[in-house]
Short mmCIF file of C-alpha atoms in Angstrom, two decimals:
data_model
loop_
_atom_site.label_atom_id
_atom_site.label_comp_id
_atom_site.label_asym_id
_atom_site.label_seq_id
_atom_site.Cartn_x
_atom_site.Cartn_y
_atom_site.Cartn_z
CA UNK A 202 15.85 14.42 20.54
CA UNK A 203 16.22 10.62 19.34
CA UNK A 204 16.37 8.06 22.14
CA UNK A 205 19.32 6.10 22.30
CA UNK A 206 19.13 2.59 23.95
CA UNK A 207 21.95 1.62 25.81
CA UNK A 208 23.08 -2.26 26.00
CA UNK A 209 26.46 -3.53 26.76
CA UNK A 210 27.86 -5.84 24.18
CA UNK A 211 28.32 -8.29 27.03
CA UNK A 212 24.59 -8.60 27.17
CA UNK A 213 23.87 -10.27 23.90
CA UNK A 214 24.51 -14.00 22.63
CA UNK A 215 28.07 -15.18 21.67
CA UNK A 216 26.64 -16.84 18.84
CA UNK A 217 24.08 -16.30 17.02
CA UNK A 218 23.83 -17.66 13.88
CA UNK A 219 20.31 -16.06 11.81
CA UNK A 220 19.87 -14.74 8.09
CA UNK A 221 18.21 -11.84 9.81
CA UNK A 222 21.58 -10.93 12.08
CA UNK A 223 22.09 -7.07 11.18
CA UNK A 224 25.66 -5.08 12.15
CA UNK A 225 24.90 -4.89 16.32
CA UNK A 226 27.94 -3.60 17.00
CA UNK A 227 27.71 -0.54 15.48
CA UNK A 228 24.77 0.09 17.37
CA UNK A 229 26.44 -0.65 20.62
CA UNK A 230 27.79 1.40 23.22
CA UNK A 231 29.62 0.61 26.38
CA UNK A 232 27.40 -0.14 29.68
CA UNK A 233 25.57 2.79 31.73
CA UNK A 234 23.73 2.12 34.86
CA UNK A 235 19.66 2.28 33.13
CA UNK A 236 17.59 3.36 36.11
CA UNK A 237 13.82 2.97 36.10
CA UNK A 238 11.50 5.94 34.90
CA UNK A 239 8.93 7.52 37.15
CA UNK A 240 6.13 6.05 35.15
CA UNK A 241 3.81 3.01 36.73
CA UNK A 242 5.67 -0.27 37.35
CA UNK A 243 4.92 -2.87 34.43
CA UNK A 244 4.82 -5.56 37.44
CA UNK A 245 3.97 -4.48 41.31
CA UNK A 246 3.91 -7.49 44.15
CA UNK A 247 7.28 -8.03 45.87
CA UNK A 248 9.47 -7.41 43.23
CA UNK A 249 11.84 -4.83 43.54
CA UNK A 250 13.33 -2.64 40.63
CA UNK A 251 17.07 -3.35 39.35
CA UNK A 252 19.68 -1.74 36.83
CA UNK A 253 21.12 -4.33 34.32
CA UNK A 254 24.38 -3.30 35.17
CA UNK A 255 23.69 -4.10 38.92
CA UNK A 256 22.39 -7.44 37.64
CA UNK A 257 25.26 -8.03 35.44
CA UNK A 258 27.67 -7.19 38.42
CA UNK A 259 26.87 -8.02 41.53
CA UNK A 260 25.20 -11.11 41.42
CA UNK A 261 26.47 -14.54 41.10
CA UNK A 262 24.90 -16.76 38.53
CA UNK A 263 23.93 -20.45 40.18
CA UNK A 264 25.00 -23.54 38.60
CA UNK A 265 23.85 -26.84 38.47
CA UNK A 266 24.65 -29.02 41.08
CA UNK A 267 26.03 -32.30 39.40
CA UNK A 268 28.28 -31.11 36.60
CA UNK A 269 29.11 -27.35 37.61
CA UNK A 270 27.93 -25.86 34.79
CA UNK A 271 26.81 -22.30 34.67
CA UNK A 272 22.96 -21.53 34.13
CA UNK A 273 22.16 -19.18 31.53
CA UNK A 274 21.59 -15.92 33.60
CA UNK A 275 19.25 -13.42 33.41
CA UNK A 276 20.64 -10.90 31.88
CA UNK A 277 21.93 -13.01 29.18
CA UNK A 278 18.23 -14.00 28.20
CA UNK A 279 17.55 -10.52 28.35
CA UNK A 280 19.83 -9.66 25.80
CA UNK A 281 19.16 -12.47 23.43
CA UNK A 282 15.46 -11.22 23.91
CA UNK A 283 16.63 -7.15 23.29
CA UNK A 284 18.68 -8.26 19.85
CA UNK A 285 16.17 -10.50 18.73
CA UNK A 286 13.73 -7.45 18.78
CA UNK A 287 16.27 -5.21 17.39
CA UNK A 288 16.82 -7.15 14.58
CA UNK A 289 13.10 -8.13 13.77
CA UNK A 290 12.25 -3.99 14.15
CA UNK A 291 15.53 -2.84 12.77
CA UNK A 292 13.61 0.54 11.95
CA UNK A 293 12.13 0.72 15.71
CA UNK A 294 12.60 2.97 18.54
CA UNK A 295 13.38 0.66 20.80
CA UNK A 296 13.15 1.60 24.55
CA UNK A 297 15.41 0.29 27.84
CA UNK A 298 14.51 -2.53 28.79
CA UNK A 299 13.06 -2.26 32.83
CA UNK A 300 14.05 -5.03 35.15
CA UNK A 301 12.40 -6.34 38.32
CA UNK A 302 13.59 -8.65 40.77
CA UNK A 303 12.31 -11.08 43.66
CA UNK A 304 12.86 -13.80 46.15
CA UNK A 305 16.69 -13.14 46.98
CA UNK A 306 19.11 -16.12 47.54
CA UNK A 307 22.04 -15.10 49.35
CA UNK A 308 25.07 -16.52 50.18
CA UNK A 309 28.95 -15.98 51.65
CA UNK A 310 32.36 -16.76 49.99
CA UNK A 311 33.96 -19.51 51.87
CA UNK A 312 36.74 -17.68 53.67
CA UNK A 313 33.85 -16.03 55.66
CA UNK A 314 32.55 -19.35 56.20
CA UNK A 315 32.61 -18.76 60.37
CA UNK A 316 32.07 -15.64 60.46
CA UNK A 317 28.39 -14.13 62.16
CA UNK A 318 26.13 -12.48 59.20
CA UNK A 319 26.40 -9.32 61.21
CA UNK A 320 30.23 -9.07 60.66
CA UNK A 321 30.19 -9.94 56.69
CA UNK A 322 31.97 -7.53 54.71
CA UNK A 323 30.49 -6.41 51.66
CA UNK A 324 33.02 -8.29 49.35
CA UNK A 325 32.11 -11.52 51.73
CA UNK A 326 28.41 -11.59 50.31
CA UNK A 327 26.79 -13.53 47.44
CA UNK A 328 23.29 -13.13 46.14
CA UNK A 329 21.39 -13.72 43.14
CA UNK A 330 17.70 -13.39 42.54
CA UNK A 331 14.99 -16.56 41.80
CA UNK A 332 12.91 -14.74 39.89
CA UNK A 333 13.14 -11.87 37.46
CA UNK A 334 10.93 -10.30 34.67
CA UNK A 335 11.52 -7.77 32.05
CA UNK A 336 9.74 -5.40 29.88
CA UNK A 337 10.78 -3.64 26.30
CA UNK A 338 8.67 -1.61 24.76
CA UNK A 339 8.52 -0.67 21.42
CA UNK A 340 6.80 3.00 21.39
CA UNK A 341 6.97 3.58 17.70
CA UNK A 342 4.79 0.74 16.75
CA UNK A 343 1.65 1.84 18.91
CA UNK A 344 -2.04 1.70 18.26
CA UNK A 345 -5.03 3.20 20.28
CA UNK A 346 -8.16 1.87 21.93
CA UNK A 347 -10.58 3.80 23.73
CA UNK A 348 -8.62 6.69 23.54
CA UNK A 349 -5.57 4.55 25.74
CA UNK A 350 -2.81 4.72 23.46
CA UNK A 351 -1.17 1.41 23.84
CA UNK A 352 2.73 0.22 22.53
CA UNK A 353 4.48 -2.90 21.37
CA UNK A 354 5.72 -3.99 24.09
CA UNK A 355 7.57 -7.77 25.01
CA UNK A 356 7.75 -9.20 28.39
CA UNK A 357 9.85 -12.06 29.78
CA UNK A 358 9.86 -14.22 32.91
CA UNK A 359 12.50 -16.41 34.11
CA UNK A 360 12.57 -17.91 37.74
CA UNK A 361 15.24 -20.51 38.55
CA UNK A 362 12.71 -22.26 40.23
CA UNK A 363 11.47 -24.28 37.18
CA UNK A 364 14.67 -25.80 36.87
CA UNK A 365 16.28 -28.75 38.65
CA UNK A 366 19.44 -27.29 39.67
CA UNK A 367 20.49 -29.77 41.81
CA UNK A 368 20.98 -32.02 38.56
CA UNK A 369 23.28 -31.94 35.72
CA UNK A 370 23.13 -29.46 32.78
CA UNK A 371 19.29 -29.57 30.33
CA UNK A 372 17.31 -27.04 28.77
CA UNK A 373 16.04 -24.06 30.78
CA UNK A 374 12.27 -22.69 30.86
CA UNK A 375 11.52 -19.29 29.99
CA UNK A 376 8.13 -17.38 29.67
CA UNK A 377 7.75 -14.62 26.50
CA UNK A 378 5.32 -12.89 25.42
CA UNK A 379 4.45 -10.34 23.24
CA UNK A 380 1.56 -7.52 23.51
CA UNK A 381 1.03 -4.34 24.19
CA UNK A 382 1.72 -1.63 27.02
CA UNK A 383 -1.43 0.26 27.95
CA UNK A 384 0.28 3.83 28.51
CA UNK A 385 -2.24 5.08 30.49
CA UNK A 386 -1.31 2.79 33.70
CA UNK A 387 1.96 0.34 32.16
CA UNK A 388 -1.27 -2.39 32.01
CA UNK A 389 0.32 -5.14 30.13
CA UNK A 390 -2.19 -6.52 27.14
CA UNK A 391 -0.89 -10.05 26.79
CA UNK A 392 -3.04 -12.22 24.37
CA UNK A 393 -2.60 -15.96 24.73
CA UNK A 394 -1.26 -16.41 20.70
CA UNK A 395 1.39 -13.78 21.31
CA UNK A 396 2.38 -15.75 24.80
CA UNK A 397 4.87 -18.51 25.02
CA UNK A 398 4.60 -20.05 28.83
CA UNK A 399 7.44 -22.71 28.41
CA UNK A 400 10.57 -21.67 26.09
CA UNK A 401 13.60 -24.10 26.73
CA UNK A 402 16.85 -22.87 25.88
CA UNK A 403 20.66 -24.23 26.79
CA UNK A 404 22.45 -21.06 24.95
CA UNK A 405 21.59 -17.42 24.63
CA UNK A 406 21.17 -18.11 20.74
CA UNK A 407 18.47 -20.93 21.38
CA UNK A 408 16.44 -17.69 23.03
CA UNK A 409 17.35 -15.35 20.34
CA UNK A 410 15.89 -17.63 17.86
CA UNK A 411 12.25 -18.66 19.81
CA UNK A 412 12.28 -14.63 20.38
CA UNK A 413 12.12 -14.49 16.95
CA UNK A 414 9.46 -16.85 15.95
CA UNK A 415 7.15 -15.54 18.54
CA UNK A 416 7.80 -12.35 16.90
CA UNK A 417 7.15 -13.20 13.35
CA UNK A 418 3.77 -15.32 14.42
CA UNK A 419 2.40 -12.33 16.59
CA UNK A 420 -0.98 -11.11 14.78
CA UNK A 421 -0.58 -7.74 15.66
CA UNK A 422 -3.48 -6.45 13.92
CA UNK A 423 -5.96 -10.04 15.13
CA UNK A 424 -4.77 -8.42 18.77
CA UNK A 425 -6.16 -5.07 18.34
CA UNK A 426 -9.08 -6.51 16.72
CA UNK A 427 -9.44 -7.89 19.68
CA UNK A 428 -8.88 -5.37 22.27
CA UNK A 429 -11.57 -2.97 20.24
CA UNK A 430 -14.33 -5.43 20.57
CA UNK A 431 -14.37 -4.60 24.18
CA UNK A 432 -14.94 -0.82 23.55
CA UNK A 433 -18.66 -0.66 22.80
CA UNK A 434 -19.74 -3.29 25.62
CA UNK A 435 -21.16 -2.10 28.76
CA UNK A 436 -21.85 -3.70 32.20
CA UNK A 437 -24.40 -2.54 34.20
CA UNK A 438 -23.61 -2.49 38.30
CA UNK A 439 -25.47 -5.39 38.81
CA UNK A 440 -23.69 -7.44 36.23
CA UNK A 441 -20.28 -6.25 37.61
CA UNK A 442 -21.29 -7.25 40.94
CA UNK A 443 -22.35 -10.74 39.54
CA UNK A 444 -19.60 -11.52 37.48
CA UNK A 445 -17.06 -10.89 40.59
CA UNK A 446 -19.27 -13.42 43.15
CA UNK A 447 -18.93 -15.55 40.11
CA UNK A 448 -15.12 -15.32 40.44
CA UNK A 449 -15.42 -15.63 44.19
CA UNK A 450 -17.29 -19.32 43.51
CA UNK A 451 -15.50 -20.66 40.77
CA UNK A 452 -12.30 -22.03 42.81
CA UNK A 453 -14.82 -23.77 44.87
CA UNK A 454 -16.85 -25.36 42.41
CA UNK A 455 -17.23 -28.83 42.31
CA UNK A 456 -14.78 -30.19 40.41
CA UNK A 457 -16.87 -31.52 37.27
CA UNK A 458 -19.10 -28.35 37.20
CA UNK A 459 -15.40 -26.59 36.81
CA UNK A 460 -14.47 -28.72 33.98
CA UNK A 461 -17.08 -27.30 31.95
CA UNK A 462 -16.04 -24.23 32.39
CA UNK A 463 -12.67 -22.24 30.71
CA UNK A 464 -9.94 -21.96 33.40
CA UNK A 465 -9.83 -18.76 35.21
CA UNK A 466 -6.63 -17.62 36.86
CA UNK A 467 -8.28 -14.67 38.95
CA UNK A 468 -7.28 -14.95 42.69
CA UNK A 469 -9.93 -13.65 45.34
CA UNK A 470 -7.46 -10.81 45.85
CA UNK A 471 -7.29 -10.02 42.75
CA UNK A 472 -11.38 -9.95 42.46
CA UNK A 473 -10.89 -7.57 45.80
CA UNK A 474 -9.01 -5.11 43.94
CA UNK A 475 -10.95 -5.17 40.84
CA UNK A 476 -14.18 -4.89 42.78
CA UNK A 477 -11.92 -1.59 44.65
CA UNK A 478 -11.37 -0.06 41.62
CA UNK A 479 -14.11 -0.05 40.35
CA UNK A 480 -15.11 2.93 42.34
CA UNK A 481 -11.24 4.66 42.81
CA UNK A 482 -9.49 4.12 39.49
CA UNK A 483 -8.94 7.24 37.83
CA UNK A 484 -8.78 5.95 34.88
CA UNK A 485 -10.92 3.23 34.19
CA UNK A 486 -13.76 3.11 37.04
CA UNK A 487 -17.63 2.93 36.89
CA UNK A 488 -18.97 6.06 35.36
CA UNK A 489 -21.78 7.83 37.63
CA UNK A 490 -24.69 5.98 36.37
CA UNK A 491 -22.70 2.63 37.62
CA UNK A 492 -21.85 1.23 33.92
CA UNK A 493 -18.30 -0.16 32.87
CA UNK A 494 -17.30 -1.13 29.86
CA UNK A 495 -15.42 -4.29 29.12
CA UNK A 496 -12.46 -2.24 27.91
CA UNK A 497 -12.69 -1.28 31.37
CA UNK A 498 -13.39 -4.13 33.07
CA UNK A 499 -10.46 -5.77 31.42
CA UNK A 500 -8.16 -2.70 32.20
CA UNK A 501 -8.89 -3.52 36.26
CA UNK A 502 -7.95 -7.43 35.76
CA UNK A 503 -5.43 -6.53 34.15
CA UNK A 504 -4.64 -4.07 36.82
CA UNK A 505 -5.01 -6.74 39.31
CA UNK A 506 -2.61 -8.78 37.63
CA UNK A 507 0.31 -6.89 38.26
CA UNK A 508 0.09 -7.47 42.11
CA UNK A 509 0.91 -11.45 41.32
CA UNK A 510 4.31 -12.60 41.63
CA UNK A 511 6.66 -12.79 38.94
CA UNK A 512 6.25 -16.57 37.65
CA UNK A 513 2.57 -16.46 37.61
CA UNK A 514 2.62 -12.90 36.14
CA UNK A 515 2.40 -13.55 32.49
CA UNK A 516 -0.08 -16.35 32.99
CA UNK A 517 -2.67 -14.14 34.85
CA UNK A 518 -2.00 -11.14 32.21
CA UNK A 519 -2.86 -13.28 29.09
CA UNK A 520 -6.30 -15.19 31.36
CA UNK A 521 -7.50 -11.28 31.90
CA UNK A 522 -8.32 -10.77 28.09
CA UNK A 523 -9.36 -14.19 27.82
CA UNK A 524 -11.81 -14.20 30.31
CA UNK A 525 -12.88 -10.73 29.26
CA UNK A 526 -13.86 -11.88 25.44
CA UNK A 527 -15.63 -14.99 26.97
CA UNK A 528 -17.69 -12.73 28.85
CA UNK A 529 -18.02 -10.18 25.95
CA UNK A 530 -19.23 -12.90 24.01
CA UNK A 531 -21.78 -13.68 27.48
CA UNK A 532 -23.01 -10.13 26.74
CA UNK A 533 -23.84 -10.82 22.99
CA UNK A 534 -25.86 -14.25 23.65
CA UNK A 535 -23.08 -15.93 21.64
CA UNK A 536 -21.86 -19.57 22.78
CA UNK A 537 -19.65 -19.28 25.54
CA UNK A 538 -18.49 -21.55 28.09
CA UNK A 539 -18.14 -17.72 30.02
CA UNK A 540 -22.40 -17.39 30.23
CA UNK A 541 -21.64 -19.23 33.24
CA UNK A 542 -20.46 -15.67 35.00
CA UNK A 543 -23.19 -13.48 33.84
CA UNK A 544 -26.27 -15.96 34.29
#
């Protein structure tokens, strides 16, 4: 049976004014509560899963301070996101999006103003969430590597905390990217041309239109390209084991030695867990002779990514592949600032 994806018509922009625009509507039906599937979370850390409908209705959207004007929430840049790629794959299967939420601000209407936080009444409390990041994937457009079949998939990030809320109405940020959805785990391959980290917006069509560019500049084919390069690479245990004390020095480098070389985003907990699962993922560890491949390799960064919190998610996703070709190109003797971590 077809899937049928289910937005409420309060989701999407008011205006949007594009050549591309196609008859929405008639795709639309009223709101259902979407509820997460039972597959891998795109995103782990401390972020909690949400319905859109939940996020539509109870929570308050902030404002800023000087002028009292409303910040564009998240679910409205997740709709401007969803009809942006409905329009640009009007042909598409296009799947729920799935929602995840952190850092909770919470707050009391001002009738309860005196009254103790254990005595609130339900319809007494505010809240809103800082930060929030989406996925929609796109599992008609898919492609496989290594035998992982991956999707389309696009991911957004928006945290309030970027903004200065406490002045008068500008341009949000917002972080997009576009990629692909490694099936096997929900590993998100983000490559850094398909990756937008700063989008500013002031109106739900602004973000329907940059959704759309990044779109129609995404080198789908230059990504997979890509990704297959790492297939036929192999590092040996020793390798593995110096790459990750590599990692382990590299935030304490001096500073001009780290200038020279490219910027790594990987954490030392992140290097824990890759250096973990290198032995206990089922999918993608050592094989018994103690070789990984870089398809591998870049499966457990990218692995270890999705313990990060939400606004440095994206950011850490797209630095695992990069990292992973600059040692790829290591292994081949070509010039790389990355021969630092395997010499």
């Amino acid at each position: 049976m077809e899937q049928t994806t289910i937005i409420p018509p309060s989701y999407l922009p008011m205006v949007v004014e594009a050549e591309q625009t196609t008859n929405i509507g008639e795709t639309i039906i009223d709101a259902e509560i979407i509820t997460e599937d039972t597959r891998s979370p795109f995103i782990e850390a401390n972020s909690i899963p949400i319905t859109l409908e939940s996020l539509m209705t109870d929570c308050v959207i902030p404002n800023f301070a000087k002028d009292n004007e409303a910040v564009l929430s998240h679910s409205q840049f997740i709709g401007a996101t969803y009809q942006a790629i409905r329009d640009y794959y009007r042909s598409e299967q296009i799947e729920e999006p799935q929602v995840r939420v952190s850092h909770i601000i919470r707050g009391r209407i001002p009738e309860a103003i005196n009254k103790k936080s254990s005595e609130l009444l339900p319809h007494e409390m505010t809240q809103y969430y800082e930060r929030m990041a989406f996925c929609i994937n796109v599992p008609s457009i898919h492609k496989d590597v290594n035998g992982n079949r991956l999707n389309l998939s696009v991911v957004g990030v928006k945290s309030y905390g970027r903004d200065n809320l406490n002045g008068r109405l500008t341009a949000q940020k917002f972080s997009l990217a576009v990629g692909f959805q490694n099936t096997v785990c929900c590993n998100q391959c983000i490559w850094t041309d398909g990756y937008r980290d700063e989008i500013r917006a002031i109106s739900p069509s602004e973000i329907y239109q940059h959704s759309l560019h990044l779109l129609d500049t995404y080198d789908m084919a230059k990504h997979i390209y890509l990704l297959k390069s790492l297939e036929d690479l192999y590092l040996s245990e020793t390798q593995f084991a110096l790459i990750l004390g590599k990692m382990r020095l590299y935030n304490y480098l001096p500073a001009k030695i780290q200038r020279e070389i490219p910027k790594m985003l990987i954490t030392d907990s992140m290097v824990n867990n890759v250096a973990r699962q290198y032995y206990r993922d089922p999918n993608f560890s050592a094989d018994d002779n103690g070789e990984l491949s870089m398809w591998d390799f870049y499966n457990l960064l990218t692995g270890a990514c999705k313990g990060s919190y939400i606004d440095t998610f994206l950011a850490r996703e797209a630095n695992a592949l990069t990292t992973s070709l600059g040692i790829a190109q290591g292994l081949r003797n070509e010039d790389s600032g990355y021969s630092w971590f395997i010499s």
